[in-house]
Coordinates of C-alpha atoms in Angstrom, one line a residue:
M18 CA 15.8 62.6 -5.5
R19 CA 18.1 64.0 -8.2
K20 CA 16.6 61.8 -10.9
R21 CA 13.1 62.8 -9.8
L22 CA 14.0 66.5 -10.0
I23 CA 15.5 66.1 -13.5
L24 CA 12.3 64.2 -14.7
V25 CA 10.1 67.1 -13.3
L26 CA 12.2 69.7 -15.1
V27 CA 12.0 67.7 -18.4
I28 CA 8.2 67.4 -18.1
V29 CA 7.9 71.2 -17.4
A30 CA 10.1 72.0 -20.3
V31 CA 8.1 69.8 -22.7
F32 CA 4.8 71.3 -21.6
S33 CA 6.2 74.8 -21.6
G34 CA 7.5 74.2 -25.2
A35 CA 4.1 73.0 -26.2
F36 CA 2.3 76.0 -24.9
A37 CA 4.9 78.4 -26.3
K38 CA 4.0 77.2 -29.8
A39 CA 0.4 78.5 -29.5
K40 CA 0.0 82.3 -30.2
S41 CA -2.9 84.3 -28.9
L42 CA -5.3 86.0 -31.3
N43 CA -6.9 89.3 -30.5
F44 CA -10.6 90.0 -30.7
E45 CA -11.6 93.1 -32.7
N46 CA -14.4 94.3 -30.4
P47 CA -13.7 93.0 -26.9
G48 CA -15.7 93.9 -23.9
N49 CA -14.7 93.5 -20.3
R50 CA -11.5 91.5 -19.5
R51 CA -10.0 89.4 -16.8
L52 CA -6.4 88.2 -16.3
L53 CA -5.9 84.4 -16.1
K54 CA -2.5 83.3 -14.8
S55 CA -1.7 79.6 -15.6
E56 CA 1.0 77.3 -16.7
A57 CA 0.2 78.3 -20.3
G58 CA 1.2 81.9 -19.5
N59 CA -0.6 85.0 -18.3
H60 CA -3.3 86.2 -20.7
W61 CA -6.3 88.5 -20.8
Y62 CA -9.6 86.8 -21.4
Y63 CA -12.6 88.7 -22.7
R64 CA -16.3 88.6 -22.7
S65 CA -18.4 90.3 -25.4
L66 CA -20.3 93.6 -25.1
P67 CA -23.9 93.1 -24.1
E68 CA -25.9 91.4 -26.8
K69 CA -22.8 91.4 -29.1
S70 CA -20.5 88.7 -30.4
L71 CA -16.8 88.7 -30.4
T72 CA -15.2 89.1 -33.8
L73 CA -11.9 87.3 -34.5
N74 CA -9.6 87.7 -37.5
V75 CA -8.6 84.2 -38.7
E76 CA -7.1 84.9 -42.1
G77 CA -4.5 82.3 -42.8
V78 CA -5.5 80.2 -39.7
S79 CA -6.7 76.6 -40.2
T80 CA -7.7 75.9 -36.6
I81 CA -8.2 77.9 -33.4
Q82 CA -7.9 76.8 -29.8
L83 CA -10.6 78.5 -27.8
R84 CA -9.9 78.6 -24.1
S85 CA -12.5 79.8 -21.6
F86 CA -13.4 80.2 -17.9
A87 CA -16.4 81.2 -15.9
L88 CA -16.8 83.2 -12.7
E89 CA -19.3 80.7 -11.4
N90 CA -20.2 77.0 -11.8
L91 CA -22.5 77.0 -14.8
R92 CA -25.0 74.3 -15.7
K93 CA -24.4 73.1 -19.3
P94 CA -22.4 76.1 -20.5
K95 CA -22.3 76.6 -24.3
V96 CA -20.5 78.9 -26.8
Y97 CA -21.5 79.5 -30.4
T98 CA -19.3 80.1 -33.4
I99 CA -20.6 81.9 -36.5
I100 CA -18.5 80.9 -39.5
N101 CA -19.6 82.0 -43.0
K102 CA -23.1 82.7 -41.6
E103 CA -23.3 79.2 -40.2
K104 CA -24.0 79.0 -36.4
T105 CA -22.6 76.1 -34.5
A106 CA -23.1 75.3 -30.8
W107 CA -20.2 73.9 -28.7
D108 CA -20.6 72.4 -25.2
L109 CA -18.0 73.4 -22.6
S110 CA -16.8 70.8 -20.2
L111 CA -15.3 71.7 -16.8
N112 CA -11.6 71.0 -16.4
E113 CA -10.6 72.5 -13.0
L114 CA -11.3 75.2 -10.5
Q115 CA -8.3 77.6 -10.2
D116 CA -8.2 80.7 -8.1
G117 CA -11.9 81.0 -8.1
Y118 CA -12.2 80.6 -11.9
Y119 CA -14.0 77.6 -13.5
L120 CA -11.6 76.6 -16.3
Y121 CA -13.1 74.7 -19.2
N122 CA -11.4 72.3 -21.6
E123 CA -9.9 73.8 -24.7
L124 CA -12.0 73.6 -27.9
A125 CA -10.3 73.0 -31.2
I126 CA -12.4 74.7 -33.9
P127 CA -11.5 74.1 -37.6
I128 CA -11.5 77.1 -39.9
P129 CA -12.5 76.6 -43.5
D130 CA -10.0 77.7 -46.2
G131 CA -10.4 81.3 -47.2
T132 CA -12.2 82.4 -44.1
K133 CA -11.2 85.9 -43.0
S134 CA -13.2 86.3 -39.7
I135 CA -15.5 84.5 -37.4
E136 CA -17.7 85.4 -34.5
I137 CA -17.8 84.0 -31.0
L138 CA -21.2 84.3 -29.4
C139 CA -22.1 83.5 -25.7
Y140 CA -25.3 84.4 -23.9
D141 CA -23.9 83.9 -20.4
R142 CA -22.2 87.0 -19.1
S143 CA -20.1 84.9 -16.7
L144 CA -17.9 83.4 -19.4
Y145 CA -14.6 84.8 -20.7
F146 CA -12.7 83.7 -23.8
R147 CA -9.3 83.8 -25.5
A148 CA -8.5 82.3 -28.8
F149 CA -5.1 80.8 -29.8
H150 CA -3.6 79.2 -32.9
T151 CA -0.5 77.3 -33.6
P152 CA 1.4 78.8 -36.5
K153 CA 2.6 76.5 -39.2
K154 CA 6.3 75.8 -39.0
A155 CA 8.2 77.5 -41.8
P156 CA 9.8 75.0 -44.1
N157 CA 13.3 74.4 -43.2
H158 CA 15.3 75.1 -46.3
K159 CA 18.6 73.7 -45.5
Q160 CA 21.5 75.0 -47.4
P161 CA 23.1 72.2 -49.5
A162 CA 26.3 71.0 -47.9
K163 CA 29.3 72.8 -49.3
P164 CA 31.5 70.4 -51.3
A165 CA 35.1 69.9 -50.4
N166 CA 37.5 72.2 -52.1
M167 CA 39.3 69.3 -53.8
V168 CA 37.9 65.8 -54.4
V169 CA 40.2 63.1 -55.8
K170 CA 38.0 60.7 -57.9
A171 CA 40.5 58.3 -59.5
H172 CA 44.1 57.3 -59.2
G173 CA 46.4 54.3 -59.5
G174 CA 47.5 54.3 -55.9
S175 CA 49.7 56.5 -53.8
T176 CA 53.3 56.8 -52.7
I177 CA 55.5 58.9 -50.5
I178 CA 58.2 61.1 -52.0
S179 CA 60.8 62.4 -49.5
H180 CA 62.9 65.5 -49.6
N181 CA 65.2 66.8 -46.8
G182 CA 63.4 64.7 -44.2
T183 CA 59.9 65.9 -45.3
D184 CA 57.5 63.3 -46.7
S185 CA 54.7 64.2 -49.2
S186 CA 52.0 62.0 -50.5
Y187 CA 51.7 61.7 -54.3
Y188 CA 49.1 60.0 -56.4
V189 CA 50.2 57.5 -59.0
F190 CA 48.9 57.4 -62.6
N191 CA 49.8 55.4 -65.7
Q192 CA 48.4 54.3 -69.0
S193 CA 46.0 51.9 -67.2
Q194 CA 44.7 54.5 -64.7
S195 CA 44.6 58.3 -65.0
L196 CA 44.5 60.7 -62.1
K197 CA 41.2 62.6 -61.8
F198 CA 40.2 65.2 -59.3
T199 CA 37.6 68.0 -59.0
L200 CA 38.2 71.6 -57.8
N201 CA 35.2 73.1 -56.1
N202 CA 34.1 76.5 -54.7
G203 CA 36.2 78.4 -57.2
R204 CA 39.5 77.1 -55.8
N205 CA 42.6 76.9 -57.8
A206 CA 45.5 74.5 -57.6
I207 CA 49.0 73.7 -58.8
I208 CA 50.2 70.2 -59.6
Y209 CA 53.7 68.8 -58.9
V210 CA 54.5 65.9 -61.2
R211 CA 57.4 63.5 -61.5
A212 CA 58.0 60.2 -63.4
R213 CA 60.0 57.0 -63.0
L214 CA 62.8 56.5 -65.5
L215 CA 63.4 52.9 -66.7
D216 CA 65.4 53.4 -69.9
R217 CA 66.2 56.1 -72.4
S218 CA 62.5 56.7 -73.4
L219 CA 61.0 60.0 -72.4
P220 CA 57.9 60.1 -70.1
V221 CA 55.0 62.0 -71.6
F222 CA 51.6 62.8 -70.2
D223 CA 48.6 65.0 -71.0
L224 CA 46.7 67.5 -68.9
Y225 CA 42.9 67.9 -69.3
M226 CA 40.6 70.4 -67.8
N227 CA 36.8 69.9 -68.1
G228 CA 37.4 67.2 -70.8
E229 CA 39.5 69.4 -73.0
L230 CA 43.2 68.9 -73.6
L231 CA 45.2 71.8 -72.1
Q232 CA 48.8 70.7 -72.5
S233 CA 51.1 67.8 -73.3
H234 CA 54.2 67.5 -71.1
E235 CA 57.4 65.6 -71.8
F236 CA 60.1 65.0 -69.2
T237 CA 63.8 64.9 -70.0
L238 CA 66.1 62.1 -68.8
R239 CA 67.5 64.4 -66.1
R240 CA 67.3 62.7 -62.7
T241 CA 66.9 64.2 -59.2
T242 CA 69.3 63.4 -56.4
K243 CA 67.3 65.3 -53.7
Y244 CA 63.9 63.5 -54.0
T245 CA 63.4 59.8 -53.3
A246 CA 60.5 57.4 -53.5
V247 CA 60.3 53.9 -52.0
G248 CA 60.9 51.3 -54.7
V249 CA 61.9 53.9 -57.4
D250 CA 65.6 53.9 -58.4
H251 CA 65.5 56.7 -60.9
L252 CA 63.1 59.7 -60.4
T253 CA 62.9 62.6 -62.8
T254 CA 63.2 66.2 -61.8
G255 CA 59.8 67.8 -61.1
L256 CA 57.3 69.7 -63.2
K257 CA 55.1 72.4 -61.7
L258 CA 51.8 72.8 -63.5
E259 CA 49.7 76.0 -63.0
L260 CA 46.1 75.5 -64.0
P261 CA 43.9 78.2 -65.6
P262 CA 41.7 80.2 -63.1
N263 CA 38.7 78.3 -61.8
S264 CA 35.6 80.4 -61.2
S265 CA 33.4 77.6 -59.9
T266 CA 34.1 73.9 -60.5
A267 CA 36.8 72.3 -62.6
E268 CA 37.4 68.6 -63.6
I269 CA 41.1 67.9 -63.9
E270 CA 42.6 64.8 -65.4
L271 CA 46.2 63.7 -66.0
R272 CA 46.7 60.9 -68.5
A273 CA 49.9 59.0 -69.2
K274 CA 50.8 58.8 -72.9
S275 CA 54.0 56.8 -72.5
D276 CA 54.4 53.6 -70.6
H277 CA 55.8 55.1 -67.5
M278 CA 54.7 55.5 -63.9
F279 CA 53.9 59.1 -63.0
F280 CA 53.5 60.7 -59.5
A281 CA 51.4 63.8 -59.1
R282 CA 50.6 66.0 -56.1
P283 CA 47.8 68.6 -56.5
V284 CA 48.1 71.4 -54.0
L285 CA 45.3 74.0 -53.4
Q286 CA 46.3 77.6 -53.7
K287 CA 45.3 80.1 -51.0
K288 CA 42.1 81.9 -51.9
Q289 CA 42.8 85.5 -53.0

């Protein structure tokens, strides 16, 4: 029973959504009117004034759905459209009898491009009409996905450097593989850099921004006793690099000039 109820609710929702898409059009010179209550909604239906046609503004409309009903069971009912002075006859076929109204199947009437108005003509005074159209869906211009504030594009691996029980992830770069990352959305960053000491030679690396050399940095032989990295016996003291302000997107690269292993940790700054 529960499944059947859910199925009925789904079907009703689908049909209600379909009807909700159609918008009614107003006649410019309607005559008498009658209210039709149906699953498609409650709408006034109109008949023309005696010996007159109903005029309908269809500017920007490609197709109309013409719905109709009669107060009596008519024999071979017809309706006529006059579009750009061309008169066309449309046969109406009975759909159902509802609350004393004889409901006819909906007519889909194409409207030529550039047409501003049409006329609906019916000689039988028992027939009432209402026109609808389904508006074209506005194009869904999705905003492009916002890129991540920082995207690391290349590195030579990663390692953990510990300090006072706190672990931080650092990216490795050397002469074989530089560290490259992109700053997006106008974000800025600082970079913490350390190097592994093997002998008396000094570690040297270059900092590039958008392909241009900003700075060259040279470490001393001073070693840290507070920071440790797995597999590294002698780690230099750290350098803190502050990058120039970034207004949009910046490509950052760290290149090793000397034959040392370097460790870098870029950190985003809070947006001002």
